Tab-separated table of C-alpha atoms in Angstrom:
chain	number	residue	atom	x	y	z
G	1476	MET	CA	-19.188	-7.084	-13.001
G	1477	THR	CA	-15.992	-7.073	-10.961
G	1478	ARG	CA	-14.960	-3.732	-9.495
G	1479	ALA	CA	-11.269	-2.905	-9.742
G	1480	ILE	CA	-10.198	-0.908	-6.683
G	1481	ILE	CA	-6.837	0.737	-7.345
G	1482	SER	CA	-5.590	2.063	-4.024
G	1483	PHE	CA	-2.540	3.937	-2.782
G	1484	ASP	CA	-1.241	3.947	0.775
G	1485	THR	CA	-0.513	7.662	1.104
G	1486	GLU	CA	1.857	8.451	3.922
G	1487	LEU	CA	4.807	10.458	5.135
G	1488	SER	CA	7.830	8.388	6.047
G	1489	ALA	CA	8.419	7.924	9.764
G	1490	GLY	CA	11.857	6.603	8.848
G	1491	LEU	CA	12.796	9.822	7.051
G	1492	HIS	CA	11.523	11.828	10.014
G	1493	GLN	CA	13.649	9.746	12.383
G	1494	ARG	CA	16.692	10.464	10.211
G	1495	GLY	CA	16.110	14.207	10.576
G	1496	VAL	CA	14.341	14.983	7.292
G	1497	ASP	CA	12.021	17.963	7.786
G	1498	ALA	CA	8.301	17.935	7.095
G	1499	ARG	CA	8.507	19.749	3.764
G	1500	ALA	CA	11.202	17.478	2.320
G	1501	ASN	CA	9.338	14.408	3.624
G	1502	PHE	CA	6.118	15.638	1.976
G	1503	GLU	CA	7.850	16.277	-1.338
G	1504	SER	CA	9.513	12.853	-1.359
G	1505	SER	CA	6.774	10.679	0.152
G	1506	ILE	CA	3.606	12.347	-1.161
G	1507	LEU	CA	4.627	14.233	-4.313
G	1508	GLY	CA	7.224	11.627	-5.277
G	1509	ARG	CA	9.616	14.418	-6.207
G	1510	CYS	CA	12.967	13.592	-7.756
G	1511	ARG	CA	15.307	15.316	-10.158
G	1512	GLU	CA	13.188	14.243	-13.134
G	1513	GLY	CA	9.910	15.587	-11.763
G	1514	ASP	CA	7.025	14.494	-9.528
G	1515	PHE	CA	5.878	10.869	-9.621
G	1516	GLY	CA	3.660	10.760	-6.518
G	1517	ILE	CA	-0.059	11.273	-6.023
G	1518	LEU	CA	-0.474	14.003	-8.657
G	1519	PHE	CA	1.245	11.872	-11.294
G	1520	GLN	CA	-0.785	8.840	-10.227
G	1521	MET	CA	-4.054	10.759	-10.495
G	1522	ASP	CA	-3.020	12.063	-13.928
G	1523	MET	CA	-2.508	8.508	-15.144
G	1524	LEU	CA	-5.770	7.251	-13.664
G	1525	GLU	CA	-7.707	10.100	-15.238
G	1526	ARG	CA	-6.191	9.526	-18.686
G	1527	HIS	CA	-7.872	6.127	-18.575
G	1528	GLY	CA	-11.117	7.407	-17.070
G	1529	LEU	CA	-10.436	5.799	-13.691
G	1530	LYS	CA	-10.743	6.825	-10.055
G	1531	GLY	CA	-8.355	5.835	-7.305
G	1532	VAL	CA	-8.638	5.278	-3.577
G	1533	PHE	CA	-6.043	7.018	-1.413
G	1534	PHE	CA	-5.660	5.536	2.063
G	1535	VAL	CA	-4.251	8.579	3.884
G	1536	ASP	CA	-2.323	8.336	7.156
G	1537	PRO	CA	-3.155	11.372	9.348
G	1538	MET	CA	-0.861	10.408	12.237
G	1539	PRO	CA	1.939	12.831	11.202
G	1540	ALA	CA	-0.449	15.598	12.358
G	1541	LEU	CA	0.510	14.615	15.913
G	1542	VAL	CA	4.046	15.776	15.102
G	1543	HIS	CA	3.700	18.387	12.350
G	1544	GLY	CA	0.182	19.738	12.940
G	1545	PRO	CA	-3.059	19.339	10.973
G	1546	ARG	CA	-2.067	21.480	7.985
G	1547	ILE	CA	0.134	18.738	6.582
G	1548	VAL	CA	-2.863	16.381	6.367
G	1549	GLU	CA	-4.918	19.088	4.669
G	1550	ALA	CA	-2.143	19.514	2.096
G	1551	ILE	CA	-2.296	15.780	1.314
G	1552	VAL	CA	-6.065	15.417	0.958
G	1553	GLU	CA	-6.952	18.706	-0.760
G	1554	PRO	CA	-5.806	17.776	-4.292
G	1555	ILE	CA	-7.247	14.271	-3.990
G	1556	LEU	CA	-10.691	15.560	-3.045
G	1557	GLN	CA	-10.603	18.396	-5.584
G	1558	ARG	CA	-10.026	15.915	-8.392
G	1559	GLY	CA	-12.827	13.598	-7.314
G	1560	HIS	CA	-10.839	10.640	-6.048
G	1561	GLU	CA	-11.652	8.820	-2.817
G	1562	VAL	CA	-9.921	9.219	0.556
G	1563	GLN	CA	-10.097	6.459	3.158
G	1564	LEU	CA	-8.288	5.924	6.474
G	1565	HIS	CA	-4.787	4.548	6.923
G	1566	ILE	CA	-2.761	4.530	10.138
G	1567	HIS	CA	0.919	4.211	10.963
G	1568	THR	CA	1.385	4.044	14.718
G	1569	GLU	CA	5.165	4.513	14.408
G	1570	TRP	CA	4.474	8.273	14.672
G	1571	LEU	CA	3.437	7.950	18.317
G	1572	GLN	CA	7.065	7.701	19.430
G	1573	PHE	CA	7.737	11.176	17.994
G	1574	ALA	CA	4.561	12.908	19.201
G	1575	PRO	CA	4.840	15.480	22.017
G	1576	PHE	CA	1.588	14.061	23.366
G	1577	ASN	CA	0.823	10.370	22.965
G	1578	PRO	CA	-2.954	9.751	23.021
G	1579	ALA	CA	-2.234	6.110	23.894
G	1580	GLY	CA	-0.323	7.079	27.026
G	1581	ARG	CA	2.985	5.251	27.229
G	1582	LEU	CA	2.036	2.669	24.618
G	1583	THR	CA	3.908	2.630	21.321
G	1584	GLY	CA	4.226	0.085	18.568
G	1585	ARG	CA	5.022	-0.363	14.907
G	1586	ASN	CA	1.568	-1.756	14.082
G	1587	ILE	CA	-1.949	-1.047	15.291
G	1588	ALA	CA	-2.148	-4.751	16.243
G	1589	ASP	CA	0.546	-4.121	18.867
G	1590	PHE	CA	-2.070	-2.292	20.972
G	1591	PRO	CA	-4.925	-3.701	23.087
G	1592	LEU	CA	-8.462	-3.297	21.760
G	1593	PRO	CA	-9.389	-0.145	23.772
G	1594	ALA	CA	-6.232	1.633	22.591
G	1595	GLN	CA	-6.853	0.529	19.007
G	1596	LYS	CA	-10.341	2.031	19.116
G	1597	LYS	CA	-9.005	5.270	20.577
G	1598	LEU	CA	-6.228	5.627	17.997
G	1599	ILE	CA	-8.388	4.774	14.987
G	1600	ALA	CA	-11.107	7.174	16.167
G	1601	LEU	CA	-8.513	9.915	16.625
G	1602	ALA	CA	-7.038	9.314	13.151
G	1603	ARG	CA	-10.536	9.343	11.614
G	1604	ASP	CA	-11.358	12.645	13.323
G	1605	ILE	CA	-8.114	14.264	12.131
G	1606	LEU	CA	-8.912	13.178	8.590
G	1607	MET	CA	-12.452	14.529	8.772
G	1608	ARG	CA	-11.266	17.853	10.199
G	1609	ALA	CA	-9.055	18.116	7.122
G	1610	GLY	CA	-12.213	18.073	4.987
G	1611	VAL	CA	-12.580	14.379	4.181
G	1612	PRO	CA	-16.094	12.866	4.174
G	1613	ARG	CA	-16.552	10.291	6.927
G	1614	PRO	CA	-14.410	7.334	5.834
G	1615	VAL	CA	-16.055	3.948	5.384
G	1616	ALA	CA	-12.891	1.875	4.833
G	1617	PHE	CA	-9.736	1.310	6.882
G	1618	ARG	CA	-6.322	-0.164	6.157
G	1619	ALA	CA	-3.639	-0.749	8.766
G	1620	GLY	CA	-0.125	0.488	8.075
G	1621	ASN	CA	2.225	-2.388	7.211
G	1622	PHE	CA	-0.977	-4.505	7.009
G	1623	GLY	CA	-0.278	-4.930	10.733
G	1624	ALA	CA	-3.829	-5.642	11.883
G	1625	ASN	CA	-5.378	-8.394	13.963
G	1626	ASP	CA	-8.928	-9.489	14.790
G	1627	ASP	CA	-9.168	-6.798	17.469
G	1628	THR	CA	-8.508	-4.231	14.733
G	1629	LEU	CA	-11.576	-5.478	12.877
G	1630	ARG	CA	-13.615	-5.344	16.092
G	1631	ALA	CA	-12.428	-1.760	16.622
G	1632	VAL	CA	-13.293	-0.514	13.131
G	1633	ALA	CA	-16.678	-2.273	13.277
G	1634	ALA	CA	-17.444	-0.578	16.614
G	1635	LEU	CA	-16.493	2.776	15.060
G	1636	GLY	CA	-18.945	2.356	12.186
G	1637	PHE	CA	-16.610	1.445	9.320
G	1638	ARG	CA	-18.190	-0.834	6.709
G	1639	TYR	CA	-14.974	-2.173	5.193
G	1640	ASP	CA	-11.484	-3.160	6.216
G	1641	SER	CA	-8.722	-3.780	3.660
G	1642	SER	CA	-5.878	-4.843	5.940
G	1643	PHE	CA	-5.731	-8.516	4.971
G	1644	ASN	CA	-2.817	-9.273	2.677
G	1645	GLY	CA	-1.865	-12.930	2.325
G	1646	ALA	CA	1.781	-12.002	1.710
G	1647	TYR	CA	1.916	-10.485	5.223
G	1648	ARG	CA	0.236	-13.394	6.991
G	1649	ASP	CA	2.436	-14.216	9.996
G	1650	HIS	CA	4.617	-11.218	9.050
G	1651	GLY	CA	2.607	-8.522	10.818
G	1652	CYS	CA	-0.892	-9.342	9.581
G	1653	ALA	CA	-2.606	-11.464	12.260
G	1654	ILE	CA	-6.186	-11.441	10.946
G	1655	THR	CA	-7.508	-15.000	11.190
G	1656	LEU	CA	-8.725	-15.488	7.638
G	1657	ASP	CA	-7.831	-18.022	4.967
G	1658	PRO	CA	-5.299	-16.400	2.605
G	1659	ALA	CA	-6.347	-18.779	-0.172
G	1660	ASN	CA	-9.799	-17.133	-0.326
G	1661	MET	CA	-9.824	-13.820	-2.216
G	1662	GLY	CA	-13.517	-13.165	-1.721
G	1663	MET	CA	-15.012	-10.341	0.309
G	1664	ARG	CA	-16.589	-11.658	3.505
G	1665	PHE	CA	-17.707	-10.509	6.938
G	1666	HIS	CA	-15.361	-11.017	9.866
G	1667	HIS	CA	-15.899	-9.654	13.381
G	1668	GLY	CA	-18.601	-7.249	12.274
G	1669	VAL	CA	-16.889	-5.649	9.278
G	1670	CYS	CA	-16.614	-6.589	5.598
G	1671	GLU	CA	-13.048	-7.617	4.825
G	1672	VAL	CA	-11.828	-6.630	1.338
G	1673	PRO	CA	-8.558	-8.539	0.987
G	1674	VAL	CA	-5.709	-7.482	-1.242
G	1675	SER	CA	-5.962	-9.537	-4.428
G	1676	GLY	CA	-3.160	-11.631	-5.838
G	1677	LEU	CA	-2.119	-15.024	-7.122
G	1678	MET	CA	0.079	-17.943	-6.171
G	1679	GLU	CA	3.610	-17.999	-7.519
G	1680	GLY	CA	5.741	-20.964	-8.452
G	1681	SER	CA	7.220	-21.308	-4.973
G	1682	GLY	CA	3.714	-21.744	-3.524
G	1683	ARG	CA	3.715	-18.315	-1.886
G	1684	PHE	CA	1.029	-15.652	-2.260
G	1685	ARG	CA	1.976	-12.751	-4.516
G	1686	PRO	CA	-0.049	-9.579	-3.841
G	1687	ALA	CA	-1.455	-7.312	-6.547
G	1688	GLN	CA	1.099	-4.588	-5.910
G	1689	LEU	CA	2.983	-2.637	-8.574
G	1690	CYS	CA	6.428	-3.449	-7.191
G	1691	ALA	CA	5.503	-7.102	-6.656
G	1692	MET	CA	3.716	-8.198	-9.846
G	1693	SER	CA	4.688	-8.116	-13.495
G	1694	GLU	CA	2.246	-6.808	-16.106
G	1695	GLU	CA	1.499	-10.414	-17.077
G	1696	GLU	CA	0.791	-11.455	-13.492
G	1697	MET	CA	-1.433	-8.424	-12.876
G	1698	ARG	CA	-3.474	-9.119	-16.036
G	1699	ASP	CA	-3.808	-12.796	-15.089
G	1700	ALA	CA	-4.918	-11.934	-11.530
G	1701	LEU	CA	-7.444	-9.414	-12.865
G	1702	ASP	CA	-8.746	-11.913	-15.417
G	1703	HIS	CA	-9.044	-14.610	-12.749
G	1704	ALA	CA	-11.076	-12.315	-10.497
G	1705	ALA	CA	-13.489	-11.509	-13.330
G	1706	GLU	CA	-13.781	-15.145	-14.404
G	1707	SER	CA	-14.439	-16.206	-10.797
G	1708	GLY	CA	-17.273	-13.717	-10.368
G	1709	ALA	CA	-15.469	-11.794	-7.634
G	1710	ILE	CA	-17.155	-8.598	-6.441
G	1711	GLN	CA	-13.819	-6.799	-6.458
G	1712	PHE	CA	-10.216	-6.901	-7.543
G	1713	SER	CA	-8.083	-4.974	-5.073
G	1714	ALA	CA	-4.682	-3.718	-6.268
G	1715	PHE	CA	-2.505	-1.382	-4.231
G	1716	SER	CA	0.584	0.767	-4.364
G	1717	HIS	CA	2.115	3.617	-2.366
G	1718	SER	CA	2.332	7.335	-2.946
G	1719	PHE	CA	6.118	6.968	-3.466
G	1720	GLU	CA	6.211	3.576	-5.208
G	1721	LEU	CA	6.956	4.942	-8.665
G	1722	LEU	CA	10.394	6.047	-7.441
G	1723	SER	CA	13.559	4.019	-7.025
G	1724	ARG	CA	14.223	2.807	-3.508
G	1725	ASP	CA	16.580	5.702	-2.822
G	1726	ARG	CA	13.877	8.028	-4.277
G	1727	ALA	CA	16.425	9.697	-6.542
G	1728	VAL	CA	14.924	8.766	-9.941
G	1729	PRO	CA	11.677	7.368	-11.341
G	1730	ASN	CA	11.274	3.601	-11.447
G	1731	TRP	CA	10.148	3.309	-15.049
G	1732	LEU	CA	9.340	-0.381	-14.611
G	1733	ALA	CA	6.773	0.499	-11.914
G	1734	VAL	CA	5.435	3.364	-14.060
G	1735	ALA	CA	4.942	0.967	-16.991
G	1736	ARG	CA	3.210	-1.545	-14.721
G	1737	MET	CA	0.761	1.084	-13.468
G	1738	GLU	CA	0.030	2.183	-17.025
G	1739	ALA	CA	-0.620	-1.434	-18.014
G	1740	LEU	CA	-2.935	-1.983	-15.032
G	1741	CYS	CA	-4.948	1.137	-15.851
G	1742	ARG	CA	-5.219	0.103	-19.492
G	1743	ALA	CA	-6.294	-3.451	-18.582
G	1744	VAL	CA	-9.023	-2.176	-16.237
G	1745	ALA	CA	-10.274	0.417	-18.733
G	1746	ASP	CA	-10.354	-2.003	-21.680
G	1747	ASP	CA	-12.013	-5.039	-20.036
G	1748	PRO	CA	-15.837	-4.962	-20.405
G	1749	ARG	CA	-16.169	-7.329	-17.429
G	1750	ILE	CA	-14.458	-4.818	-15.130
G	1751	THR	CA	-15.766	-1.614	-13.567
G	1752	ASN	CA	-13.755	0.790	-11.459
G	1753	GLY	CA	-14.440	2.666	-8.261
G	1754	GLY	CA	-13.870	2.810	-4.546
G	1755	PHE	CA	-15.438	1.768	-1.279
G	1756	ALA	CA	-18.104	4.456	-0.935
G	1757	THR	CA	-20.455	2.635	-3.344
G	1758	LEU	CA	-19.013	-0.871	-3.106
G	1759	PRO	CA	-21.777	-3.480	-2.765
G	1760	LEU	CA	-21.605	-5.685	0.290
G	1761	PRO	CA	-21.353	-9.444	-0.180
G	1762	PRO	CA	-24.190	-11.780	0.813
G	1763	PRO	CA	-24.152	-13.134	4.383
G	1764	ARG	CA	-22.640	-16.397	3.128
G	1765	PRO	CA	-20.528	-15.395	0.140
G	1766	GLY	CA	-19.044	-17.931	-2.226
G	1767	ARG	CA	-15.365	-18.740	-2.009
G	1768	ILE	CA	-13.010	-17.084	-4.510
G	1769	GLU	CA	-9.893	-19.186	-4.912
G	1770	VAL	CA	-6.513	-17.595	-5.532
G	1771	ALA	CA	-5.230	-18.046	-9.077
G	1772	ALA	CA	-2.999	-21.112	-9.369
G	1773	PRO	CA	0.767	-20.753	-9.784
G	1774	ARG	CA	2.417	-20.805	-13.199
G	1775	PRO	CA	6.164	-21.364	-12.752
G	1776	LEU	CA	7.163	-19.931	-16.127
G	1777	ARG	CA	5.185	-16.768	-15.416
G	1778	THR	CA	6.951	-16.444	-12.071
G	1779	ALA	CA	10.336	-16.997	-13.721
G	1780	ARG	CA	9.639	-14.273	-16.287
G	1781	ARG	CA	8.796	-11.832	-13.490
G	1782	VAL	CA	11.962	-12.714	-11.574
G	1783	VAL	CA	14.053	-11.953	-14.654
G	1784	GLU	CA	12.140	-8.715	-15.255
G	1785	GLN	CA	12.630	-7.665	-11.635
G	1786	ALA	CA	16.353	-8.393	-11.842
G	1787	PHE	CA	16.770	-6.145	-14.873
G	1788	GLY	CA	14.588	-3.516	-13.197
G	1789	HIS	CA	16.826	-3.485	-10.131
G	1790	LEU	CA	19.911	-3.149	-12.292
G	1791	ALA	CA	18.325	-0.226	-14.129
G	1792	HIS	CA	16.895	1.653	-11.140
G	1793	GLU	CA	18.595	0.503	-7.967
G	1794	VAL	CA	22.342	0.633	-8.689
G	1795	ARG	CA	22.866	3.615	-6.364
G	1796	TYR	CA	20.876	1.860	-3.632
G	1797	VAL	CA	22.976	-1.301	-3.964
G	1798	ARG	CA	26.178	0.732	-3.945
G	1799	ASN	CA	25.077	2.540	-0.777
G	1800	VAL	CA	24.283	-0.771	0.931
G	1801	ALA	CA	27.649	-2.117	-0.150
G	1802	TYR	CA	29.403	0.980	1.192
G	1803	VAL	CA	27.838	0.475	4.614
G	1804	ALA	CA	28.709	-3.216	4.566
G	1805	ILE	CA	32.312	-2.523	3.594
G	1806	ASN	CA	32.728	-0.184	6.550
G	1807	SER	CA	30.989	-2.376	9.117
G	1808	SER	CA	32.865	-5.647	9.594
G	1809	ARG	CA	35.491	-7.952	8.117
G	1810	TRP	CA	32.897	-10.310	6.618
G	1811	GLY	CA	30.814	-7.330	5.601
G	1812	LYS	CA	33.763	-5.977	3.685
G	1813	ILE	CA	34.126	-9.250	1.811
G	1814	VAL	CA	30.431	-9.585	0.966
G	1815	GLY	CA	30.060	-5.875	0.294
G	1816	GLY	CA	33.014	-5.941	-2.058
G	1817	ILE	CA	31.411	-8.728	-4.063
G	1818	ILE	CA	28.079	-6.849	-4.244
G	1819	LEU	CA	29.852	-3.644	-5.229
G	1820	ALA	CA	31.722	-5.406	-8.004
G	1821	MET	CA	28.518	-6.957	-9.344
G	1822	ALA	CA	26.655	-3.599	-9.221
């Protein structure tokens, strides 16, 4: 049986904080997914999972506690734990630049991989302790914010007693993710003392890796990637999203395309007798020398259908975002005005 792990990177936005958005508004937007049509964040996501008899994994970033205090982390994890879903550790080191006291001294960085090994261990241990003080059982799995991990990150989490890391995403290879693993192998395997659980996915027509993410894959691609994992005998199929991913990019309205994709993923997992569902707490470890799990081969027509679907989705949900970008471009430079005018006309 292949275990489908449906995870959500659950985090306040450091970008919103930098733009002056207060903690409450950031929480409502980033965690509750609140817009004028209702809430489409973690509560909505748990509702959908539970309708299909599924459990999710919420990778929670506790670093905003350095700025806003521990209560904000408690407010995030309380409903997740009360409803029986799993909380694991996430970390966004961008928050260090806003903290009154930086536990890493003068060091800052966008990704945990930007720090030397001793600082990585210190920061991950601190984040784990904040999470546990908020009432979370000792986490066994870690995921780096922005998938910005390297081999030292794996050494750090192994030294801290974590069994699993889920920071390896082939789409981020050489774009923040510096873990030295083969992105063409989707199998769980040990690396630097910890079991790596890579983000699942498939190859697209251009020869690039497409991750199993709601905003990245069509329903067809997600079903094909899930089917390939089961057919290959993979221990797990790892799909991910974010606490705010069911909103449009400007977070003003729901992204109904993403909502439909999540519903389809839940239905596919629930209906497939080859697939179980769960998290990391009871995930079986692979053998010392696990077999290779190849990434599903590209299918150009499938990729083309997703590109068309995405284009219509952007037209339906992102017009305000495009108009805002065009407005900035128009008021920035002569060439920006020309390009921005064209984009504005098309939108």
